[in-house]
mmCIF file of C-alpha atoms in Angstrom:
data_model
loop_
_atom_site.group_PDB
_atom_site.id
_atom_site.type_symbol
_atom_site.label_atom_id
_atom_site.label_comp_id
_atom_site.label_asym_id
_atom_site.label_seq_id
_atom_site.Cartn_x
_atom_site.Cartn_y
_atom_site.Cartn_z
ATOM 1 C CA MET A 293 47.202 -117.609 -51.744
ATOM 2 C CA ILE A 294 49.773 -115.260 -50.500
ATOM 3 C CA ALA A 295 50.882 -114.651 -47.309
ATOM 4 C CA GLU A 296 50.506 -111.809 -45.556
ATOM 5 C CA THR A 297 53.396 -109.227 -44.407
ATOM 6 C CA ALA A 298 53.939 -106.653 -42.855
ATOM 7 C CA THR A 299 56.079 -103.989 -45.410
ATOM 8 C CA THR A 300 58.512 -101.528 -43.003
ATOM 9 C CA THR A 301 58.026 -98.162 -41.959
ATOM 10 C CA ASN A 302 61.167 -97.123 -43.978
ATOM 11 C CA ASP A 303 59.848 -98.526 -47.139
ATOM 12 C CA ALA A 304 55.767 -97.345 -46.139
ATOM 13 C CA SER A 305 56.992 -93.911 -45.527
ATOM 14 C CA LEU A 306 58.633 -94.244 -49.320
ATOM 15 C CA VAL A 307 55.727 -95.868 -51.406
ATOM 16 C CA GLN A 308 53.789 -92.100 -49.725
ATOM 17 C CA GLY A 309 56.371 -89.907 -50.919
ATOM 18 C CA VAL A 310 56.158 -91.594 -54.267
ATOM 19 C CA ALA A 311 52.194 -91.530 -54.040
ATOM 20 C CA GLN A 312 51.970 -87.997 -53.388
ATOM 21 C CA ASP A 313 53.817 -87.022 -56.536
ATOM 22 C CA SER A 314 52.524 -89.278 -58.550
ATOM 23 C CA ALA A 315 49.016 -87.314 -57.708
ATOM 24 C CA HIS A 316 50.878 -84.549 -59.808
ATOM 25 C CA LEU A 317 50.213 -86.372 -62.539
ATOM 26 C CA ASN A 318 46.196 -86.213 -62.538
ATOM 27 C CA ASN A 319 45.045 -84.301 -65.506
ATOM 28 C CA LEU A 320 41.502 -86.011 -66.795
ATOM 29 C CA GLN A 321 39.786 -85.765 -63.615
ATOM 30 C CA VAL A 322 37.577 -83.250 -62.593
ATOM 31 C CA SER A 323 37.241 -83.386 -58.540
ATOM 32 C CA PHE A 324 34.913 -85.489 -57.028
ATOM 33 C CA ALA A 325 33.686 -82.736 -54.551
ATOM 34 C CA GLU A 326 33.131 -80.588 -57.312
ATOM 35 C CA ARG A 327 31.816 -80.599 -60.759
ATOM 36 C CA GLU A 328 34.121 -78.675 -63.606
ATOM 37 C CA ILE A 329 34.035 -78.435 -66.976
ATOM 38 C CA THR A 330 36.799 -80.815 -68.978
ATOM 39 C CA ASP A 331 39.467 -78.794 -69.977
ATOM 40 C CA PHE A 332 40.315 -79.807 -73.082
ATOM 41 C CA ASN A 333 42.814 -77.015 -74.512
ATOM 42 C CA CYS A 334 45.705 -78.851 -75.883
ATOM 43 C CA SER A 335 48.014 -76.181 -75.171
ATOM 44 C CA SER A 336 47.293 -75.605 -71.303
ATOM 45 C CA ARG A 337 47.235 -79.803 -70.273
ATOM 46 C CA SER A 338 50.284 -79.999 -72.440
ATOM 47 C CA GLN A 339 52.213 -76.776 -69.985
ATOM 48 C CA ARG A 340 50.522 -78.949 -66.614
ATOM 49 C CA GLU A 341 52.132 -82.079 -68.091
ATOM 50 C CA ASN A 342 55.206 -81.693 -68.639
ATOM 51 C CA THR A 343 55.491 -79.498 -65.492
ATOM 52 C CA SER A 344 54.018 -82.744 -63.560
ATOM 53 C CA LYS A 345 56.815 -85.076 -65.865
ATOM 54 C CA MET A 346 59.745 -82.670 -64.699
ATOM 55 C CA GLU A 347 58.471 -82.679 -61.256
ATOM 56 C CA VAL A 348 58.120 -86.297 -59.955
ATOM 57 C CA SER A 349 61.072 -87.002 -62.604
ATOM 58 C CA GLU A 350 62.674 -85.407 -60.122
ATOM 59 C CA TYR A 351 61.439 -87.254 -57.359
ATOM 60 C CA GLN A 352 62.324 -90.388 -58.853
ATOM 61 C CA GLU A 353 66.164 -89.117 -59.324
ATOM 62 C CA LYS A 354 66.008 -88.650 -55.630
ATOM 63 C CA ASN A 355 65.262 -92.577 -54.575
ATOM 64 C CA ILE A 356 66.157 -94.077 -57.352
ATOM 65 C CA HIS A 357 67.812 -96.645 -55.248
ATOM 66 C CA TYR A 358 64.038 -97.642 -53.794
ATOM 67 C CA LEU A 359 62.529 -97.906 -57.152
ATOM 68 C CA LYS A 360 65.515 -99.701 -58.922
ATOM 69 C CA GLU A 361 65.379 -102.221 -55.777
ATOM 70 C CA ILE A 362 61.570 -103.232 -56.252
ATOM 71 C CA ASP A 363 61.987 -103.473 -60.245
ATOM 72 C CA PHE A 364 65.296 -105.579 -59.265
ATOM 73 C CA LEU A 365 63.410 -108.149 -57.467
ATOM 74 C CA ARG A 366 60.375 -108.286 -59.940
ATOM 75 C CA THR A 367 62.215 -109.413 -62.628
ATOM 76 C CA LYS A 368 62.862 -112.685 -60.278
ATOM 77 C CA SER A 369 59.491 -113.279 -59.854
ATOM 78 C CA PRO A 370 57.556 -116.551 -61.917
ATOM 79 C CA ILE A 371 54.496 -114.187 -62.311
ATOM 80 C CA VAL A 372 52.755 -115.916 -65.251
ATOM 81 C CA LYS A 373 52.061 -119.090 -62.842
ATOM 82 C CA ILE A 374 51.750 -116.493 -59.863
ATOM 83 C CA LEU A 375 48.313 -114.604 -61.406
ATOM 84 C CA GLN A 376 46.747 -117.726 -62.247
ATOM 85 C CA ASN A 377 46.750 -117.891 -58.595
ATOM 86 C CA MET A 378 45.384 -114.674 -57.879
ATOM 87 C CA ILE A 379 42.556 -114.746 -60.299
ATOM 88 C CA VAL A 380 40.333 -115.839 -57.470
ATOM 89 C CA ASN A 381 41.843 -113.073 -54.382
ATOM 90 C CA PHE A 382 42.094 -110.179 -57.096
ATOM 91 C CA SER A 383 37.972 -110.875 -58.207
ATOM 92 C CA HIS A 384 37.012 -111.893 -54.234
ATOM 93 C CA ARG A 385 38.585 -108.562 -52.898
ATOM 94 C CA SER A 386 37.364 -106.139 -55.878
ATOM 95 C CA CYS A 387 34.112 -107.542 -55.000
ATOM 96 C CA ALA A 388 33.893 -107.856 -51.660
ATOM 97 C CA ILE A 389 34.876 -103.439 -51.841
ATOM 98 C CA GLU A 390 31.588 -103.384 -53.830
ATOM 99 C CA SER A 391 29.580 -104.749 -50.451
ATOM 100 C CA ASN A 392 29.700 -108.557 -51.884
ATOM 101 C CA THR A 393 29.775 -110.751 -48.561
ATOM 102 C CA LEU A 394 30.378 -113.836 -50.541
ATOM 103 C CA GLU A 395 33.786 -114.719 -48.321
ATOM 104 C CA LEU A 396 36.950 -116.277 -49.869
ATOM 105 C CA SER A 397 36.342 -120.053 -49.352
ATOM 106 C CA GLU A 398 32.910 -119.261 -51.540
ATOM 107 C CA SER A 399 34.771 -117.244 -54.632
ATOM 108 C CA GLN A 400 37.393 -120.027 -54.060
ATOM 109 C CA GLU A 401 34.844 -123.277 -54.850
ATOM 110 C CA ILE A 402 33.159 -120.949 -58.024
ATOM 111 C CA TRP A 403 35.981 -120.998 -59.487
ATOM 112 C CA ASP A 404 36.711 -124.549 -58.223
ATOM 113 C CA ARG A 405 33.421 -125.247 -60.125
ATOM 114 C CA LEU A 406 33.591 -123.264 -62.782
ATOM 115 C CA ASN A 407 36.772 -124.903 -64.375
ATOM 116 C CA LYS A 408 34.959 -127.617 -64.044
ATOM 117 C CA SER A 409 32.084 -127.720 -65.935
ATOM 118 C CA TYR A 410 32.603 -124.816 -68.235
ATOM 119 C CA ASN A 411 35.640 -124.325 -71.403
ATOM 120 C CA LEU A 412 36.910 -121.371 -70.108
ATOM 121 C CA ASN A 413 38.895 -121.340 -73.359
ATOM 122 C CA ASN A 414 35.409 -120.563 -75.065
ATOM 123 C CA LEU A 415 35.779 -117.312 -73.321
ATOM 124 C CA LEU A 416 38.289 -116.182 -75.446
ATOM 125 C CA LYS A 417 37.178 -116.957 -78.474
ATOM 126 C CA ASN A 418 33.407 -117.154 -78.350
ATOM 127 C CA GLU A 419 32.207 -113.116 -78.314
ATOM 128 C CA LYS A 420 28.852 -115.025 -77.138
ATOM 129 C CA PHE A 421 29.476 -117.143 -74.450
ATOM 130 C CA SER A 422 27.134 -118.784 -71.783
ATOM 131 C CA PRO A 423 28.479 -119.505 -68.606
ATOM 132 C CA PRO A 424 26.889 -121.974 -65.785
ATOM 133 C CA SER A 425 24.525 -120.523 -64.135
ATOM 134 C CA THR A 426 24.887 -123.262 -60.505
ATOM 135 C CA ILE A 427 28.010 -122.702 -59.480
ATOM 136 C CA SER A 428 28.128 -122.624 -55.558
ATOM 137 C CA SER A 429 26.078 -124.081 -52.574
ATOM 138 C CA SER A 430 26.430 -120.770 -51.210
ATOM 139 C CA ASP A 431 23.576 -119.311 -49.238
ATOM 140 C CA LYS A 432 24.016 -116.190 -50.178
ATOM 141 C CA SER A 433 22.077 -113.991 -52.779
ATOM 142 C CA GLU A 434 21.766 -115.172 -56.349
ATOM 143 C CA LYS A 435 23.563 -111.921 -57.215
ATOM 144 C CA GLU A 436 26.481 -111.785 -55.382
ATOM 145 C CA ILE A 437 27.139 -115.150 -56.960
ATOM 146 C CA ILE A 438 26.491 -113.986 -59.935
ATOM 147 C CA GLU A 439 29.051 -111.001 -59.273
ATOM 148 C CA VAL A 440 32.206 -112.890 -58.543
ATOM 149 C CA ARG A 441 31.578 -115.533 -61.112
ATOM 150 C CA ASN A 442 31.533 -113.048 -63.531
ATOM 151 C CA HIS A 443 34.326 -110.812 -61.817
ATOM 152 C CA LEU A 444 36.544 -114.189 -61.709
ATOM 153 C CA LEU A 445 35.882 -114.698 -65.953
ATOM 154 C CA ALA A 446 36.840 -111.510 -66.123
ATOM 155 C CA THR A 447 39.905 -111.597 -65.013
ATOM 156 C CA TYR A 448 40.888 -114.650 -66.647
ATOM 157 C CA PHE A 449 40.370 -113.069 -69.103
ATOM 158 C CA ILE A 450 42.733 -110.166 -68.905
ATOM 159 C CA TYR A 451 45.067 -111.982 -67.446
ATOM 160 C CA ASN A 452 44.880 -114.537 -70.354
ATOM 161 C CA THR A 453 45.059 -112.437 -72.906
ATOM 162 C CA THR A 454 47.750 -109.793 -71.676
ATOM 163 C CA HIS A 455 50.166 -112.954 -71.814
ATOM 164 C CA LYS A 456 49.325 -115.298 -74.981
ATOM 165 C CA LEU A 457 47.769 -112.850 -76.857
ATOM 166 C CA ASN A 458 49.905 -109.906 -75.906
ATOM 167 C CA GLN A 459 46.567 -107.526 -76.113
ATOM 168 C CA GLU A 460 47.428 -104.662 -74.538
ATOM 169 C CA ILE A 461 44.591 -102.036 -73.021
ATOM 170 C CA ASN A 462 42.210 -100.468 -75.652
ATOM 171 C CA ILE A 463 38.446 -99.077 -76.100
ATOM 172 C CA ASP A 464 37.296 -102.529 -77.364
ATOM 173 C CA GLY A 465 38.907 -104.489 -74.414
ATOM 174 C CA ILE A 466 37.777 -102.354 -72.399
ATOM 175 C CA LYS A 467 33.873 -102.749 -72.975
ATOM 176 C CA LYS A 468 34.222 -106.430 -73.287
ATOM 177 C CA VAL A 469 35.480 -106.762 -69.517
ATOM 178 C CA HIS A 470 32.523 -104.666 -68.834
ATOM 179 C CA ARG A 471 30.438 -107.030 -71.000
ATOM 180 C CA ILE A 472 31.848 -109.793 -69.273
ATOM 181 C CA MET A 473 31.167 -107.788 -65.695
ATOM 182 C CA LEU A 474 27.390 -107.488 -66.223
ATOM 183 C CA GLU A 475 26.335 -110.753 -67.526
ATOM 184 C CA ASP A 476 22.851 -112.264 -66.227
ATOM 185 C CA THR A 477 22.342 -108.991 -63.596
ATOM 186 C CA PRO A 478 20.027 -106.645 -63.790
ATOM 187 C CA MET A 479 21.845 -104.354 -64.795
ATOM 188 C CA GLU A 480 22.833 -105.477 -67.999
ATOM 189 C CA LYS A 481 19.782 -104.377 -69.678
ATOM 190 C CA PHE A 482 18.662 -101.635 -68.330
ATOM 191 C CA CYS A 483 16.809 -98.198 -68.747
ATOM 192 C CA PRO A 484 16.309 -94.989 -65.928
ATOM 193 C CA TYR A 485 14.189 -93.862 -67.368
ATOM 194 C CA HIS A 486 10.111 -94.768 -66.716
ATOM 195 C CA ASN A 487 7.907 -96.359 -69.472
ATOM 196 C CA ARG A 488 10.403 -97.774 -71.694
ATOM 197 C CA LYS A 489 12.030 -100.227 -72.806
ATOM 198 C CA ASN A 490 15.339 -101.495 -71.134
ATOM 199 C CA MET A 491 18.197 -101.101 -73.375
ATOM 200 C CA GLN A 492 21.790 -103.116 -73.903
ATOM 201 C CA GLN A 493 24.067 -101.652 -70.963
ATOM 202 C CA ALA A 494 26.665 -104.482 -71.156
ATOM 203 C CA GLY A 495 29.591 -103.479 -73.402
ATOM 204 C CA LYS A 496 28.539 -99.588 -74.163
ATOM 205 C CA PHE A 497 29.193 -96.858 -72.688
ATOM 206 C CA ARG A 498 26.425 -94.802 -71.382
ATOM 207 C CA THR A 499 24.054 -92.556 -72.538
ATOM 208 C CA PHE A 500 22.652 -91.221 -69.083
ATOM 209 C CA VAL A 501 23.940 -89.077 -66.532
ATOM 210 C CA VAL A 502 25.081 -90.877 -63.526
ATOM 211 C CA GLN A 503 25.025 -89.558 -59.787
ATOM 212 C CA SER A 504 27.026 -90.479 -56.598
ATOM 213 C CA TYR A 505 24.887 -89.293 -54.018
ATOM 214 C CA GLY A 506 26.812 -90.278 -50.967
ATOM 215 C CA GLU A 507 29.216 -87.580 -49.415
ATOM 216 C CA PRO A 508 29.842 -85.306 -50.660
ATOM 217 C CA PHE A 509 27.439 -85.434 -53.357
ATOM 218 C CA THR A 510 28.967 -86.272 -57.303
ATOM 219 C CA VAL A 511 28.119 -85.392 -60.617
ATOM 220 C CA TYR A 512 30.001 -87.511 -62.602
ATOM 221 C CA PRO A 513 31.036 -86.693 -66.952
ATOM 222 C CA TYR A 514 27.644 -85.610 -68.849
ATOM 223 C CA ASP A 515 27.145 -88.780 -71.072
ATOM 224 C CA VAL A 516 27.626 -86.763 -73.865
ATOM 225 C CA GLU A 517 31.396 -85.741 -72.742
ATOM 226 C CA VAL A 518 32.254 -89.916 -72.536
ATOM 227 C CA SER A 519 33.617 -90.784 -75.304
ATOM 228 C CA ALA A 520 35.621 -87.499 -75.993
ATOM 229 C CA LEU A 521 37.244 -88.165 -72.250
ATOM 230 C CA MET A 522 38.019 -92.214 -73.230
ATOM 231 C CA GLU A 523 40.132 -91.128 -76.186
ATOM 232 C CA GLU A 524 41.995 -88.552 -73.942
ATOM 233 C CA PHE A 525 42.589 -91.586 -71.301
ATOM 234 C CA MET A 526 43.925 -93.433 -74.580
ATOM 235 C CA LYS A 527 46.497 -91.004 -75.331
ATOM 236 C CA PHE A 528 47.154 -90.809 -71.916
ATOM 237 C CA TYR A 529 47.837 -94.593 -71.741
ATOM 238 C CA ASP A 530 49.899 -94.904 -75.783
ATOM 239 C CA GLU A 531 52.208 -91.699 -74.352
ATOM 240 C CA SER A 532 52.416 -93.072 -71.072
ATOM 241 C CA LYS A 533 55.159 -95.777 -73.211
ATOM 242 C CA ASN A 534 58.022 -93.232 -74.319
ATOM 243 C CA ILE A 535 57.350 -91.344 -70.406
ATOM 244 C CA ALA A 536 60.244 -91.561 -68.065
ATOM 245 C CA ILE A 537 57.174 -92.514 -65.103
ATOM 246 C CA HIS A 538 56.899 -95.173 -63.219
ATOM 247 C CA PRO A 539 54.305 -97.613 -64.397
ATOM 248 C CA ILE A 540 53.168 -97.917 -60.855
ATOM 249 C CA MET A 541 52.240 -94.233 -61.057
ATOM 250 C CA ILE A 542 50.922 -94.678 -64.183
ATOM 251 C CA SER A 543 48.432 -97.405 -63.177
ATOM 252 C CA CYS A 544 47.321 -95.323 -60.279
ATOM 253 C CA ARG A 545 46.245 -92.603 -62.938
ATOM 254 C CA LEU A 546 44.998 -94.849 -65.258
ATOM 255 C CA HIS A 547 42.431 -95.724 -62.290
ATOM 256 C CA ALA A 548 41.552 -93.410 -60.480
ATOM 257 C CA SER A 549 41.005 -91.770 -64.709
ATOM 258 C CA LEU A 550 38.687 -94.220 -65.564
ATOM 259 C CA ALA A 551 36.766 -94.279 -62.387
ATOM 260 C CA HIS A 552 35.929 -90.590 -62.154
ATOM 261 C CA ILE A 553 35.128 -90.867 -66.088
ATOM 262 C CA HIS A 554 32.511 -93.310 -64.953
ATOM 263 C CA PRO A 555 32.276 -94.229 -68.971
ATOM 264 C CA PHE A 556 29.480 -96.951 -68.152
ATOM 265 C CA TYR A 557 26.291 -96.871 -65.957
ATOM 266 C CA ASP A 558 27.282 -99.700 -63.537
ATOM 267 C CA GLY A 559 30.359 -101.734 -63.207
ATOM 268 C CA ASN A 560 32.669 -98.918 -63.299
ATOM 269 C CA GLY A 561 34.539 -99.666 -60.144
ATOM 270 C CA ARG A 562 34.948 -103.638 -60.929
ATOM 271 C CA VAL A 563 36.319 -102.005 -64.946
ATOM 272 C CA SER A 564 38.825 -99.415 -63.743
ATOM 273 C CA ARG A 565 40.647 -102.639 -61.232
ATOM 274 C CA SER A 566 40.685 -104.995 -63.766
ATOM 275 C CA ILE A 567 42.495 -102.542 -66.442
ATOM 276 C CA MET A 568 44.918 -101.055 -63.683
ATOM 277 C CA ALA A 569 45.158 -105.174 -63.273
ATOM 278 C CA GLN A 570 46.068 -105.800 -66.817
ATOM 279 C CA TYR A 571 48.345 -102.567 -66.511
ATOM 280 C CA LEU A 572 50.613 -103.364 -63.741
ATOM 281 C CA ILE A 573 50.817 -107.642 -65.881
ATOM 282 C CA CYS A 574 51.795 -105.410 -69.172
ATOM 283 C CA ASN A 575 54.936 -103.766 -67.273
ATOM 284 C CA GLY A 576 55.568 -106.723 -64.852
ATOM 285 C CA TYR A 577 53.821 -106.163 -62.041
ATOM 286 C CA LEU A 578 51.390 -107.432 -59.992
ATOM 287 C CA PRO A 579 47.841 -106.513 -59.603
ATOM 288 C CA ALA A 580 47.012 -104.222 -56.773
ATOM 289 C CA ILE A 581 44.383 -106.553 -54.079
ATOM 290 C CA PHE A 582 43.171 -103.964 -51.630
ATOM 291 C CA HIS A 583 42.846 -106.425 -48.694
ATOM 292 C CA GLN A 584 41.566 -105.831 -45.573
ATOM 293 C CA VAL A 585 40.334 -102.041 -47.149
ATOM 294 C CA LYS A 586 37.234 -100.653 -46.301
ATOM 295 C CA ARG A 587 35.353 -99.077 -48.940
ATOM 296 C CA GLU A 588 35.360 -95.786 -47.743
ATOM 297 C CA LYS A 589 38.764 -95.648 -47.121
ATOM 298 C CA TYR A 590 39.693 -96.443 -50.651
ATOM 299 C CA ILE A 591 36.836 -93.538 -52.404
ATOM 300 C CA ASN A 592 38.705 -91.330 -49.905
ATOM 301 C CA SER A 593 41.884 -91.990 -51.797
ATOM 302 C CA LEU A 594 40.358 -92.589 -55.529
ATOM 303 C CA ARG A 595 39.148 -88.773 -54.075
ATOM 304 C CA LYS A 596 42.475 -87.671 -53.149
ATOM 305 C CA ILE A 597 44.122 -88.849 -56.672
ATOM 306 C CA GLN A 598 41.653 -86.851 -58.238
ATOM 307 C CA ARG A 599 41.655 -83.561 -56.355
ATOM 308 C CA GLY A 600 45.856 -83.867 -57.622
ATOM 309 C CA LYS A 601 47.344 -84.405 -53.609
ATOM 310 C CA ASP A 602 47.798 -88.379 -52.399
ATOM 311 C CA ALA A 603 47.665 -91.571 -54.222
ATOM 312 C CA SER A 604 49.428 -93.108 -51.072
ATOM 313 C CA LEU A 605 46.506 -96.284 -51.048
ATOM 314 C CA LEU A 606 46.620 -96.977 -54.036
ATOM 315 C CA VAL A 607 50.476 -97.313 -54.380
ATOM 316 C CA PHE A 608 51.301 -98.955 -50.777
ATOM 317 C CA HIS A 609 48.731 -101.769 -51.924
ATOM 318 C CA GLN A 610 50.660 -102.412 -55.717
ATOM 319 C CA ASN A 611 53.823 -102.242 -54.252
ATOM 320 C CA GLU A 612 52.141 -104.494 -51.376
ATOM 321 C CA GLN A 613 51.788 -107.495 -53.293
ATOM 322 C CA MET A 614 55.595 -107.640 -54.534
ATOM 323 C CA ALA A 615 56.773 -107.694 -50.632
ATOM 324 C CA LYS A 616 54.048 -110.522 -49.546
ATOM 325 C CA LEU A 617 55.387 -112.778 -53.325
ATOM 326 C CA PHE A 618 58.774 -111.658 -52.012
ATOM 327 C CA SER A 619 58.039 -112.786 -48.115
ATOM 328 C CA ARG A 620 56.459 -116.121 -49.231
ATOM 329 C CA LEU A 621 59.311 -116.603 -52.439
ATOM 330 C CA ASN A 622 62.453 -115.753 -49.561
ATOM 331 C CA PHE A 623 64.126 -113.910 -52.130
#
């Protein structure tokens, strides 16, 4: 496990500055606090994006020394080996944000048992996999155990398909990750309507309106908008390969956009964090692991990105992984 280290005040302030300007890249999302109709007008969207790119480019130019330092240190890290060792930590923390109560040692036990009793390569080859059910001695609920098990398998799938198969982010891959996440859970097959037969939800875009009854009350994009929004999501991903914006900033937007589109009935947070991780891995960065971050603070950070105001928490934790790695390896 990567050692915990403190980030310097100067680095933290620079990260916050990068984060604040990265928020200008938010053009896909609708505010969490206020429901608005998504604007698909190509000319106005293009104009907003061009303005955003110019502003972010100006900030990057002013702080290019800092970003170059991150990129230089990144090239010195044996990222492939480290990623395999981060599977448990990343999956555990991602589930913990969703209020899963398993301890890190319990998640490690599940991973160890999976490696002993299950051919993980089957997950990469066989669409209809059957993961083992008895994988933990924990007295925690079966639901929480399966949730961690599935996240471990989904993370393994992402890490290996990214490196071994050079697979980039795509709609089918996002659905596959979601299908793995919901295997053997109550939400794998579910229907919110009374007196109707449960329907397959795992790996399929939702066909219902979903809401969040927290504070503030949230109505996510209507189900009829999901396919079009996901097309826009993929369009931005494809276009991001040819624009001069730092990958860490792009990853923040991808994460926040997917979380807001909420394409699935359940599991959107775990999937969006996993896709953010996949993007970072594809670009040679470590995935963001949210150590000791309270859910409320994390959600508020996503809301700020979606309002175009701030992304400091997400960017900070992504860069923090690099600092921890270099401290551990004495770079």
